[in-house]
Amino acid sequence: MSRLGELIAETCPTGVVYKPLGDLCTVFNGFAFKSKSFNSDGVGLPIIRIRDVNTGFSDTFYSGEYDEKWIVENGDILIGMDGDFRANRWKHGRGLLNQRVCRLQDFSHEVIADFIYYQVQDELDRIHASITGSTVKHLSSRELQRSRVPVPPLVVQREIVRILDTFTELEAELEAELEARRKQYEYYLRTLLLEPDGRTSMKLGDLGPVSMCKRIMKAQTSPEGDIPFYKIGTFGGEPNAYIPEELFREYRDKYSYPKTGDVLISAAGTIGKAIPFDGEPAYFQDSNIVWIDNDESVVTNPYLRNWFKVITWATDGGTIRRLYNENIRRATIMVPPIEEQRSIAATLDMFETLTSDLSVGLPAELAARRKQYEFYRDRLLSFEELS
């Protein structure tokens, strides 16, 4: 930062000139490509729409004819002109500039393109905040062209770009590390479980009955109480309903109740979500939270829990997807010998722990880096305007 301070003191100590963005580059609008030529088969070039500016990636392709001027290349600065007004540097190869996405091009000799990239987001945020009374906000090319941005000397621009690029590169490295760990875990999950050699194929219904707790009526619950009652919306989280301990003991002793280690499954909402029962006193909503009362001499609970992550459930329609007992009973898994099950489960649990630790630690570090980046960006891009 001291180097930048020295450069500013040497070259623009009293401020800099502000100019309309339209004087520094061209705002080039995308084209209304015909959706009948869109496809998801990889035929043609990716079509870059507003949502793709935000994600930096498009999986929709255009197979029709086009003019070369609509082609987007790596490094092009794109802006989504509806919604949040985000700027992004394109990094996913050649694509086509769709309508309501613009590209900044033909930059003046007074500016570096990457400096404008960093600078323009502040202007986009200002314009976005100034638009009221609209559910979805829209940006016009004219308004963008009229936006005024500072034009410090090129040597100052280069130093600012260098500093901000360092932050964005570090963020990209952290995101890539997290994604690599997730992919590694998914690879081992599928490789270790789906390998058929020397294994028996069994239906879940052959491992044991699908079990559930006794139905609890709403009138039997309260927002506070003795025993947490987990419904589908609170499964795996914090309970918001409780039942009396006397009722819990009666139902636990009279009706089906999970054993410690049994794998509880969500049959509605996020279907197939699997959580081992820790044995702490709790009750679970019937039909929506179930378990297989399996014989652990045939299939261990840790092995079964991992299988629930890769099973493709055959569900029965409706607005709310759900698993019925028959869906669960029909599902098939591969069953190796018990010792192999234990080895596979231990390996996958180790990878899951590593991935979970990264999933907690890296996002926190990313959030800290983003705050640091935004702090420095705001400082680096603010200049006194020459009168």
mmCIF file of C-alpha atoms in Angstrom:
data_model
loop_
_atom_site.group_PDB
_atom_site.id
_atom_site.type_symbol
_atom_site.label_atom_id
_atom_site.label_comp_id
_atom_site.label_asym_id
_atom_site.label_seq_id
_atom_site.Cartn_x
_atom_site.Cartn_y
_atom_site.Cartn_z
ATOM 1 C CA MET A 1 0.000 0.000 0.000
ATOM 2 C CA SER A 2 2.938 2.364 0.690
ATOM 3 C CA ARG A 3 4.044 2.015 -2.932
ATOM 4 C CA LEU A 4 0.604 3.143 -4.094
ATOM 5 C CA GLY A 5 0.639 6.041 -1.659
ATOM 6 C CA GLU A 6 3.980 7.160 -3.056
ATOM 7 C CA LEU A 7 2.678 6.990 -6.624
ATOM 8 C CA ILE A 8 -0.412 9.028 -5.771
ATOM 9 C CA ALA A 9 1.697 11.600 -3.930
ATOM 10 C CA GLU A 10 4.010 11.876 -6.935
ATOM 11 C CA THR A 11 1.482 11.906 -9.772
ATOM 12 C CA CYS A 12 -1.900 13.143 -8.494
ATOM 13 C CA PRO A 13 -1.592 14.617 -4.980
ATOM 14 C CA THR A 14 -4.514 17.042 -5.414
ATOM 15 C CA GLY A 15 -6.961 14.687 -7.100
ATOM 16 C CA VAL A 16 -7.831 13.284 -10.525
ATOM 17 C CA VAL A 17 -10.163 14.035 -13.409
ATOM 18 C CA TYR A 18 -13.523 12.217 -13.522
ATOM 19 C CA LYS A 19 -14.956 11.303 -16.916
ATOM 20 C CA PRO A 20 -18.122 9.642 -18.220
ATOM 21 C CA LEU A 21 -17.596 5.927 -18.791
ATOM 22 C CA GLY A 22 -18.781 6.429 -22.384
ATOM 23 C CA ASP A 23 -15.725 8.653 -23.018
ATOM 24 C CA LEU A 24 -13.375 5.892 -21.861
ATOM 25 C CA CYS A 25 -14.839 2.818 -23.557
ATOM 26 C CA THR A 26 -17.750 1.547 -25.643
ATOM 27 C CA VAL A 27 -20.757 -0.102 -24.031
ATOM 28 C CA PHE A 28 -21.587 -2.854 -26.541
ATOM 29 C CA ASN A 29 -24.985 -4.521 -26.136
ATOM 30 C CA GLY A 30 -25.726 -8.196 -26.736
ATOM 31 C CA PHE A 31 -28.012 -9.639 -29.387
ATOM 32 C CA ALA A 32 -31.471 -11.234 -29.092
ATOM 33 C CA PHE A 33 -30.558 -14.733 -30.248
ATOM 34 C CA LYS A 34 -33.513 -16.961 -31.110
ATOM 35 C CA SER A 35 -34.236 -19.416 -28.315
ATOM 36 C CA LYS A 36 -35.335 -22.090 -30.821
ATOM 37 C CA SER A 37 -31.624 -22.602 -31.566
ATOM 38 C CA PHE A 38 -30.703 -23.030 -27.885
ATOM 39 C CA ASN A 39 -29.633 -26.495 -26.746
ATOM 40 C CA SER A 40 -27.971 -28.270 -23.835
ATOM 41 C CA ASP A 41 -26.118 -30.795 -26.001
ATOM 42 C CA GLY A 42 -22.971 -28.715 -26.528
ATOM 43 C CA VAL A 43 -23.812 -27.887 -30.158
ATOM 44 C CA GLY A 44 -22.485 -24.465 -31.183
ATOM 45 C CA LEU A 45 -21.181 -21.834 -28.760
ATOM 46 C CA PRO A 46 -22.304 -21.157 -25.175
ATOM 47 C CA ILE A 47 -24.905 -18.392 -25.010
ATOM 48 C CA ILE A 48 -24.040 -15.931 -22.221
ATOM 49 C CA ARG A 49 -27.128 -14.651 -20.446
ATOM 50 C CA ILE A 50 -27.521 -12.496 -17.328
ATOM 51 C CA ARG A 51 -27.368 -15.433 -14.918
ATOM 52 C CA ASP A 52 -24.179 -16.623 -16.613
ATOM 53 C CA VAL A 53 -22.450 -13.307 -15.913
ATOM 54 C CA ASN A 54 -22.925 -13.999 -12.203
ATOM 55 C CA THR A 55 -21.884 -17.662 -12.300
ATOM 56 C CA GLY A 56 -19.151 -17.178 -14.907
ATOM 57 C CA PHE A 57 -20.344 -20.264 -16.765
ATOM 58 C CA SER A 58 -23.001 -21.223 -19.319
ATOM 59 C CA ASP A 59 -24.348 -24.702 -20.082
ATOM 60 C CA THR A 60 -26.790 -23.488 -22.760
ATOM 61 C CA PHE A 61 -25.542 -23.442 -26.363
ATOM 62 C CA TYR A 62 -26.616 -21.667 -29.561
ATOM 63 C CA SER A 63 -26.429 -23.657 -32.801
ATOM 64 C CA GLY A 64 -27.654 -20.975 -35.238
ATOM 65 C CA GLU A 65 -25.781 -18.430 -37.342
ATOM 66 C CA TYR A 66 -24.172 -15.374 -35.748
ATOM 67 C CA ASP A 67 -21.995 -12.370 -36.530
ATOM 68 C CA GLU A 68 -18.401 -12.500 -35.240
ATOM 69 C CA LYS A 69 -18.924 -9.246 -33.331
ATOM 70 C CA TRP A 70 -21.110 -11.073 -30.782
ATOM 71 C CA ILE A 71 -18.321 -13.488 -29.803
ATOM 72 C CA VAL A 72 -17.067 -13.185 -26.223
ATOM 73 C CA GLU A 73 -13.452 -14.090 -25.427
ATOM 74 C CA ASN A 74 -11.650 -14.787 -22.157
ATOM 75 C CA GLY A 75 -10.976 -11.563 -20.253
ATOM 76 C CA ASP A 76 -13.911 -9.642 -21.728
ATOM 77 C CA ILE A 77 -15.679 -7.454 -19.168
ATOM 78 C CA LEU A 78 -19.383 -8.306 -19.116
ATOM 79 C CA ILE A 79 -22.234 -6.635 -17.234
ATOM 80 C CA GLY A 80 -25.676 -8.074 -16.478
ATOM 81 C CA MET A 81 -28.203 -5.305 -17.091
ATOM 82 C CA ASP A 82 -31.155 -6.682 -15.137
ATOM 83 C CA GLY A 83 -31.406 -7.663 -11.488
ATOM 84 C CA ASP A 84 -28.246 -7.061 -9.446
ATOM 85 C CA PHE A 85 -26.086 -5.340 -12.140
ATOM 86 C CA ARG A 86 -22.911 -7.401 -11.722
ATOM 87 C CA ALA A 87 -19.681 -7.043 -13.672
ATOM 88 C CA ASN A 88 -17.451 -10.030 -14.352
ATOM 89 C CA ARG A 89 -14.375 -10.913 -16.374
ATOM 90 C CA TRP A 90 -15.308 -13.856 -18.572
ATOM 91 C CA LYS A 91 -13.024 -16.905 -18.135
ATOM 92 C CA HIS A 92 -14.776 -19.846 -19.807
ATOM 93 C CA GLY A 93 -13.747 -19.580 -23.433
ATOM 94 C CA ARG A 94 -15.575 -18.349 -26.495
ATOM 95 C CA GLY A 95 -19.280 -17.623 -26.114
ATOM 96 C CA LEU A 96 -22.025 -15.426 -27.543
ATOM 97 C CA LEU A 97 -23.202 -12.138 -26.030
ATOM 98 C CA ASN A 98 -26.941 -12.401 -25.445
ATOM 99 C CA GLN A 99 -29.403 -9.535 -25.028
ATOM 100 C CA ARG A 100 -29.417 -7.618 -21.717
ATOM 101 C CA VAL A 101 -25.750 -8.398 -21.276
ATOM 102 C CA CYS A 102 -23.248 -5.760 -22.380
ATOM 103 C CA ARG A 103 -19.501 -5.794 -22.926
ATOM 104 C CA LEU A 104 -17.079 -2.955 -22.245
ATOM 105 C CA GLN A 105 -14.649 -2.628 -25.167
ATOM 106 C CA ASP A 106 -12.555 -0.208 -27.260
ATOM 107 C CA PHE A 107 -10.879 1.321 -24.214
ATOM 108 C CA SER A 108 -9.280 4.758 -24.372
ATOM 109 C CA HIS A 109 -5.502 5.058 -24.068
ATOM 110 C CA GLU A 110 -6.181 6.862 -20.769
ATOM 111 C CA VAL A 111 -7.325 3.750 -18.928
ATOM 112 C CA ILE A 112 -6.454 0.110 -18.312
ATOM 113 C CA ALA A 113 -9.383 -2.226 -18.926
ATOM 114 C CA ASP A 114 -8.924 -4.060 -15.618
ATOM 115 C CA PHE A 115 -8.962 -0.773 -13.716
ATOM 116 C CA ILE A 116 -12.336 0.031 -15.272
ATOM 117 C CA TYR A 117 -13.516 -3.467 -14.359
ATOM 118 C CA TYR A 118 -12.818 -2.831 -10.684
ATOM 119 C CA GLN A 119 -14.097 0.736 -10.829
ATOM 120 C CA VAL A 120 -17.361 0.068 -12.648
ATOM 121 C CA GLN A 121 -18.843 -2.182 -9.949
ATOM 122 C CA ASP A 122 -19.052 0.767 -7.564
ATOM 123 C CA GLU A 123 -20.985 2.699 -10.204
ATOM 124 C CA LEU A 124 -23.270 -0.263 -10.806
ATOM 125 C CA ASP A 125 -23.988 -0.497 -7.076
ATOM 126 C CA ARG A 126 -24.767 3.235 -6.961
ATOM 127 C CA ILE A 127 -27.147 3.022 -9.939
ATOM 128 C CA HIS A 128 -28.821 -0.064 -8.489
ATOM 129 C CA ALA A 129 -29.433 1.696 -5.154
ATOM 130 C CA SER A 130 -30.898 4.759 -6.914
ATOM 131 C CA ILE A 131 -33.607 2.781 -8.748
ATOM 132 C CA THR A 132 -36.797 2.510 -6.699
ATOM 133 C CA GLY A 133 -40.276 1.137 -7.223
ATOM 134 C CA SER A 134 -39.289 -1.842 -9.361
ATOM 135 C CA THR A 135 -39.224 -5.498 -8.366
ATOM 136 C CA VAL A 136 -36.601 -6.320 -11.012
ATOM 137 C CA LYS A 137 -34.253 -3.432 -11.707
ATOM 138 C CA HIS A 138 -33.126 -2.604 -15.243
ATOM 139 C CA LEU A 139 -29.975 -0.811 -16.403
ATOM 140 C CA SER A 140 -29.798 1.186 -19.634
ATOM 141 C CA SER A 141 -26.688 1.583 -21.769
ATOM 142 C CA ARG A 142 -27.150 5.340 -21.701
ATOM 143 C CA GLU A 143 -27.153 5.451 -17.915
ATOM 144 C CA LEU A 144 -24.031 3.309 -17.813
ATOM 145 C CA GLN A 145 -22.288 5.535 -20.365
ATOM 146 C CA ARG A 146 -23.095 8.626 -18.291
ATOM 147 C CA SER A 147 -21.540 7.126 -15.149
ATOM 148 C CA ARG A 148 -18.526 9.145 -14.051
ATOM 149 C CA VAL A 149 -15.345 7.358 -13.008
ATOM 150 C CA PRO A 150 -11.964 8.652 -11.811
ATOM 151 C CA VAL A 151 -9.052 8.586 -14.250
ATOM 152 C CA PRO A 152 -5.792 8.497 -12.276
ATOM 153 C CA PRO A 153 -2.441 8.231 -14.082
ATOM 154 C CA LEU A 154 -1.767 4.848 -15.711
ATOM 155 C CA VAL A 155 1.005 4.009 -13.254
ATOM 156 C CA VAL A 156 -1.496 4.379 -10.392
ATOM 157 C CA GLN A 157 -4.087 2.301 -12.240
ATOM 158 C CA ARG A 158 -1.575 -0.511 -12.753
ATOM 159 C CA GLU A 159 -0.664 -0.627 -9.069
ATOM 160 C CA ILE A 160 -4.325 -0.689 -8.020
ATOM 161 C CA VAL A 161 -5.034 -3.536 -10.449
ATOM 162 C CA ARG A 162 -2.026 -5.473 -9.147
ATOM 163 C CA ILE A 163 -3.210 -5.180 -5.538
ATOM 164 C CA LEU A 164 -6.831 -6.086 -6.258
ATOM 165 C CA ASP A 165 -5.840 -8.956 -8.557
ATOM 166 C CA THR A 166 -3.839 -10.434 -5.673
ATOM 167 C CA PHE A 167 -6.981 -10.553 -3.544
ATOM 168 C CA THR A 168 -9.153 -12.064 -6.272
ATOM 169 C CA GLU A 169 -6.517 -14.695 -7.144
ATOM 170 C CA LEU A 170 -6.267 -15.773 -3.502
ATOM 171 C CA GLU A 171 -10.050 -16.065 -3.285
ATOM 172 C CA ALA A 172 -10.090 -18.165 -6.458
ATOM 173 C CA GLU A 173 -7.396 -20.471 -5.022
ATOM 174 C CA LEU A 174 -9.389 -21.021 -1.825
ATOM 175 C CA GLU A 175 -12.576 -21.752 -3.769
ATOM 176 C CA ALA A 176 -10.700 -24.178 -6.027
ATOM 177 C CA GLU A 177 -9.254 -26.007 -3.012
ATOM 178 C CA LEU A 178 -12.700 -26.440 -1.468
ATOM 179 C CA GLU A 179 -14.190 -27.660 -4.747
ATOM 180 C CA ALA A 180 -11.294 -30.103 -5.253
ATOM 181 C CA ARG A 181 -11.874 -31.635 -1.816
ATOM 182 C CA ARG A 182 -15.596 -32.010 -2.504
ATOM 183 C CA LYS A 183 -14.939 -33.721 -5.820
ATOM 184 C CA GLN A 184 -12.355 -35.992 -4.226
ATOM 185 C CA TYR A 185 -14.856 -37.050 -1.561
ATOM 186 C CA GLU A 186 -17.596 -37.666 -4.153
ATOM 187 C CA TYR A 187 -15.161 -39.709 -6.260
ATOM 188 C CA TYR A 188 -14.240 -42.021 -3.373
ATOM 189 C CA LEU A 189 -17.861 -42.217 -2.253
ATOM 190 C CA ARG A 190 -18.999 -43.543 -5.613
ATOM 191 C CA THR A 191 -15.889 -45.601 -6.379
ATOM 192 C CA LEU A 192 -15.905 -47.472 -3.075
ATOM 193 C CA LEU A 193 -19.653 -48.060 -2.924
ATOM 194 C CA LEU A 194 -20.591 -48.767 -6.520
ATOM 195 C CA GLU A 195 -17.825 -51.285 -7.259
ATOM 196 C CA PRO A 196 -19.771 -54.520 -7.969
ATOM 197 C CA ASP A 197 -16.950 -57.112 -7.868
ATOM 198 C CA GLY A 198 -17.512 -59.795 -5.241
ATOM 199 C CA ARG A 199 -20.561 -58.102 -3.764
ATOM 200 C CA THR A 200 -24.161 -59.139 -3.322
ATOM 201 C CA SER A 201 -26.973 -56.920 -4.546
ATOM 202 C CA MET A 202 -29.719 -56.521 -1.941
ATOM 203 C CA LYS A 203 -32.921 -54.518 -1.676
ATOM 204 C CA LEU A 204 -33.289 -52.371 1.432
ATOM 205 C CA GLY A 205 -36.519 -54.206 2.173
ATOM 206 C CA ASP A 206 -34.497 -57.429 2.525
ATOM 207 C CA LEU A 207 -32.295 -55.860 5.204
ATOM 208 C CA GLY A 208 -35.168 -55.170 7.592
ATOM 209 C CA PRO A 209 -38.525 -53.421 7.900
ATOM 210 C CA VAL A 210 -39.004 -49.703 7.280
ATOM 211 C CA SER A 211 -39.797 -48.354 10.749
ATOM 212 C CA MET A 212 -41.115 -45.083 12.147
ATOM 213 C CA CYS A 213 -42.218 -43.566 15.422
ATOM 214 C CA LYS A 214 -45.831 -43.460 16.610
ATOM 215 C CA ARG A 215 -47.817 -40.502 15.279
ATOM 216 C CA ILE A 216 -47.730 -37.398 17.463
ATOM 217 C CA MET A 217 -50.694 -35.030 17.227
ATOM 218 C CA LYS A 218 -50.143 -31.282 17.177
ATOM 219 C CA ALA A 219 -52.122 -30.925 20.408
ATOM 220 C CA GLN A 220 -49.577 -33.203 22.113
ATOM 221 C CA THR A 221 -46.683 -30.830 21.348
ATOM 222 C CA SER A 222 -45.615 -27.521 22.845
ATOM 223 C CA PRO A 223 -42.928 -24.927 21.962
ATOM 224 C CA GLU A 224 -41.075 -25.829 25.172
ATOM 225 C CA GLY A 225 -40.887 -29.021 27.134
ATOM 226 C CA ASP A 226 -39.025 -32.169 28.059
ATOM 227 C CA ILE A 227 -38.299 -34.175 24.909
ATOM 228 C CA PRO A 228 -37.476 -32.615 21.499
ATOM 229 C CA PHE A 229 -39.855 -33.610 18.711
ATOM 230 C CA TYR A 230 -38.214 -33.409 15.282
ATOM 231 C CA LYS A 231 -40.383 -32.731 12.245
ATOM 232 C CA ILE A 232 -39.182 -32.793 8.669
ATOM 233 C CA GLY A 233 -38.407 -29.067 8.769
ATOM 234 C CA THR A 234 -36.178 -29.376 11.844
ATOM 235 C CA PHE A 235 -34.607 -32.774 11.101
ATOM 236 C CA GLY A 236 -30.854 -32.374 11.506
ATOM 237 C CA GLY A 237 -31.300 -28.934 13.087
ATOM 238 C CA GLU A 238 -32.799 -27.328 16.170
ATOM 239 C CA PRO A 239 -36.226 -28.545 17.354
ATOM 240 C CA ASN A 240 -39.152 -26.139 17.658
ATOM 241 C CA ALA A 241 -41.556 -28.559 19.306
ATOM 242 C CA TYR A 242 -41.458 -30.793 22.378
ATOM 243 C CA ILE A 243 -43.505 -33.600 23.945
ATOM 244 C CA PRO A 244 -43.925 -34.552 27.615
ATOM 245 C CA GLU A 245 -41.447 -37.073 29.009
ATOM 246 C CA GLU A 246 -44.268 -39.345 30.184
ATOM 247 C CA LEU A 247 -45.682 -39.574 26.644
ATOM 248 C CA PHE A 248 -42.192 -40.155 25.239
ATOM 249 C CA ARG A 249 -41.510 -43.069 27.600
ATOM 250 C CA GLU A 250 -44.873 -44.662 26.855
ATOM 251 C CA TYR A 251 -44.468 -44.441 23.058
ATOM 252 C CA ARG A 252 -40.791 -45.447 23.127
ATOM 253 C CA ASP A 253 -41.584 -48.616 25.067
ATOM 254 C CA LYS A 254 -44.801 -49.549 23.222
ATOM 255 C CA TYR A 255 -44.029 -48.730 19.603
ATOM 256 C CA SER A 256 -41.140 -48.650 17.121
ATOM 257 C CA TYR A 257 -38.177 -46.587 18.281
ATOM 258 C CA PRO A 258 -34.674 -46.339 16.764
ATOM 259 C CA LYS A 259 -31.643 -47.925 18.382
ATOM 260 C CA THR A 260 -28.478 -45.909 18.892
ATOM 261 C CA GLY A 261 -26.647 -45.877 15.549
ATOM 262 C CA ASP A 262 -29.730 -46.552 13.413
ATOM 263 C CA VAL A 263 -29.723 -44.343 10.321
ATOM 264 C CA LEU A 264 -32.692 -41.959 10.244
ATOM 265 C CA ILE A 265 -33.848 -40.967 6.749
ATOM 266 C CA SER A 266 -35.935 -37.981 5.631
ATOM 267 C CA ALA A 267 -38.834 -39.200 3.493
ATOM 268 C CA ALA A 268 -40.033 -35.703 2.545
ATOM 269 C CA GLY A 269 -38.422 -32.330 1.834
ATOM 270 C CA THR A 270 -34.751 -33.102 1.198
ATOM 271 C CA ILE A 271 -35.448 -36.766 0.619
ATOM 272 C CA GLY A 272 -32.840 -39.326 1.587
ATOM 273 C CA LYS A 273 -31.047 -37.077 4.060
ATOM 274 C CA ALA A 274 -29.424 -39.545 6.468
ATOM 275 C CA ILE A 275 -28.458 -38.902 10.098
ATOM 276 C CA PRO A 276 -27.298 -41.540 12.617
ATOM 277 C CA PHE A 277 -29.410 -41.610 15.773
ATOM 278 C CA ASP A 278 -27.179 -40.583 18.686
ATOM 279 C CA GLY A 279 -29.323 -42.236 21.369
ATOM 280 C CA GLU A 280 -30.268 -38.978 23.110
ATOM 281 C CA PRO A 281 -33.961 -38.847 24.118
ATOM 282 C CA ALA A 282 -35.880 -37.462 21.135
ATOM 283 C CA TYR A 283 -38.932 -38.302 19.064
ATOM 284 C CA PHE A 284 -39.387 -38.160 15.310
ATOM 285 C CA GLN A 285 -42.320 -37.340 13.051
ATOM 286 C CA ASP A 286 -43.940 -40.487 11.674
ATOM 287 C CA SER A 287 -43.862 -41.133 7.907
ATOM 288 C CA ASN A 288 -41.521 -38.188 7.278
ATOM 289 C CA ILE A 289 -38.576 -39.551 9.294
ATOM 290 C CA VAL A 290 -38.009 -43.302 9.081
ATOM 291 C CA TRP A 291 -35.269 -45.917 9.427
ATOM 292 C CA ILE A 292 -34.401 -49.446 8.318
ATOM 293 C CA ASP A 293 -34.397 -51.841 11.278
ATOM 294 C CA ASN A 294 -31.447 -53.663 9.751
ATOM 295 C CA ASP A 295 -29.419 -56.569 11.084
ATOM 296 C CA GLU A 296 -25.875 -55.219 11.563
ATOM 297 C CA SER A 297 -24.427 -58.673 11.053
ATOM 298 C CA VAL A 298 -25.501 -58.247 7.412
ATOM 299 C CA VAL A 299 -25.103 -54.499 6.823
ATOM 300 C CA THR A 300 -23.480 -52.090 9.276
ATOM 301 C CA ASN A 301 -25.100 -48.736 9.999
ATOM 302 C CA PRO A 302 -22.058 -46.631 8.974
ATOM 303 C CA TYR A 303 -21.898 -48.436 5.618
ATOM 304 C CA LEU A 304 -25.650 -48.013 5.125
ATOM 305 C CA ARG A 305 -25.467 -44.288 5.952
ATOM 306 C CA ASN A 306 -22.928 -43.747 3.186
ATOM 307 C CA TRP A 307 -25.090 -45.644 0.728
ATOM 308 C CA PHE A 308 -27.979 -43.266 1.360
ATOM 309 C CA LYS A 309 -25.808 -40.528 -0.209
ATOM 310 C CA VAL A 310 -25.623 -42.255 -3.594
ATOM 311 C CA ILE A 311 -28.956 -44.053 -3.914
ATOM 312 C CA THR A 312 -31.189 -42.781 -6.709
ATOM 313 C CA TRP A 313 -34.617 -42.855 -5.148
ATOM 314 C CA ALA A 314 -37.652 -43.659 -7.281
ATOM 315 C CA THR A 315 -40.136 -41.080 -5.951
ATOM 316 C CA ASP A 316 -43.831 -40.598 -6.509
ATOM 317 C CA GLY A 317 -44.816 -37.172 -7.981
ATOM 318 C CA GLY A 318 -46.732 -34.311 -6.495
ATOM 319 C CA THR A 319 -45.608 -30.821 -5.599
ATOM 320 C CA ILE A 320 -43.744 -32.104 -2.520
ATOM 321 C CA ARG A 321 -41.424 -34.981 -3.379
ATOM 322 C CA ARG A 322 -41.518 -37.777 -0.849
ATOM 323 C CA LEU A 323 -40.431 -41.344 -0.249
ATOM 324 C CA TYR A 324 -43.040 -43.942 0.536
ATOM 325 C CA ASN A 325 -42.115 -47.163 2.298
ATOM 326 C CA GLU A 326 -42.303 -49.072 -0.964
ATOM 327 C CA ASN A 327 -39.822 -46.645 -2.593
ATOM 328 C CA ILE A 328 -37.398 -47.392 0.216
ATOM 329 C CA ARG A 329 -37.931 -51.151 0.192
ATOM 330 C CA ARG A 330 -37.286 -51.337 -3.583
ATOM 331 C CA ALA A 331 -33.982 -49.428 -3.473
ATOM 332 C CA THR A 332 -30.922 -51.626 -4.107
ATOM 333 C CA ILE A 333 -27.428 -51.483 -2.596
ATOM 334 C CA MET A 334 -24.241 -53.541 -3.007
ATOM 335 C CA VAL A 335 -23.322 -55.549 0.102
ATOM 336 C CA PRO A 336 -19.698 -56.716 0.539
ATOM 337 C CA PRO A 337 -18.457 -58.757 3.527
ATOM 338 C CA ILE A 338 -18.711 -57.060 6.935
ATOM 339 C CA GLU A 339 -14.980 -56.340 7.278
ATOM 340 C CA GLU A 340 -14.961 -54.660 3.881
ATOM 341 C CA GLN A 341 -18.021 -52.625 4.888
ATOM 342 C CA ARG A 342 -16.181 -51.406 7.982
ATOM 343 C CA SER A 343 -13.095 -50.496 5.953
ATOM 344 C CA ILE A 344 -15.129 -48.617 3.323
ATOM 345 C CA ALA A 345 -17.139 -46.738 5.961
ATOM 346 C CA ALA A 346 -13.972 -45.753 7.869
ATOM 347 C CA THR A 347 -12.321 -44.438 4.696
ATOM 348 C CA LEU A 348 -15.393 -42.460 3.643
ATOM 349 C CA ASP A 349 -15.921 -41.073 7.135
ATOM 350 C CA MET A 350 -12.313 -39.858 7.139
ATOM 351 C CA PHE A 351 -12.793 -38.070 3.799
ATOM 352 C CA GLU A 352 -16.119 -36.653 4.971
ATOM 353 C CA THR A 353 -14.481 -35.237 8.096
ATOM 354 C CA LEU A 354 -11.692 -33.644 6.062
ATOM 355 C CA THR A 355 -14.200 -32.163 3.619
ATOM 356 C CA SER A 356 -16.462 -30.932 6.428
ATOM 357 C CA ASP A 357 -13.540 -29.259 8.194
ATOM 358 C CA LEU A 358 -12.624 -27.491 4.967
ATOM 359 C CA SER A 359 -16.262 -26.629 4.307
ATOM 360 C CA VAL A 360 -16.358 -24.847 7.655
ATOM 361 C CA GLY A 361 -12.878 -23.327 7.635
ATOM 362 C CA LEU A 362 -12.504 -22.214 4.026
ATOM 363 C CA PRO A 363 -15.828 -20.342 3.716
ATOM 364 C CA ALA A 364 -14.944 -18.460 6.901
ATOM 365 C CA GLU A 365 -11.557 -17.594 5.439
ATOM 366 C CA LEU A 366 -13.188 -16.647 2.137
ATOM 367 C CA ALA A 367 -15.624 -14.352 3.945
ATOM 368 C CA ALA A 368 -12.736 -12.682 5.767
ATOM 369 C CA ARG A 369 -10.820 -12.254 2.504
ATOM 370 C CA ARG A 370 -13.878 -10.754 0.801
ATOM 371 C CA LYS A 371 -14.329 -8.230 3.589
ATOM 372 C CA GLN A 372 -10.658 -7.360 3.370
ATOM 373 C CA TYR A 373 -10.929 -7.069 -0.417
ATOM 374 C CA GLU A 374 -13.990 -4.815 -0.220
ATOM 375 C CA PHE A 375 -12.288 -2.623 2.371
ATOM 376 C CA TYR A 376 -9.195 -2.146 0.223
ATOM 377 C CA ARG A 377 -11.215 -1.831 -2.989
ATOM 378 C CA ASP A 378 -13.233 1.027 -1.519
ATOM 379 C CA ARG A 379 -10.061 2.773 -0.383
ATOM 380 C CA LEU A 380 -8.122 2.137 -3.575
ATOM 381 C CA LEU A 381 -10.845 3.305 -5.928
ATOM 382 C CA SER A 382 -11.712 6.552 -4.136
ATOM 383 C CA PHE A 383 -10.082 9.718 -5.443
ATOM 384 C CA GLU A 384 -10.584 13.418 -4.882
ATOM 385 C CA GLU A 385 -12.015 15.059 -7.995
ATOM 386 C CA LEU A 386 -10.099 17.951 -9.478
ATOM 387 C CA SER A 387 -12.211 21.087 -9.610
#
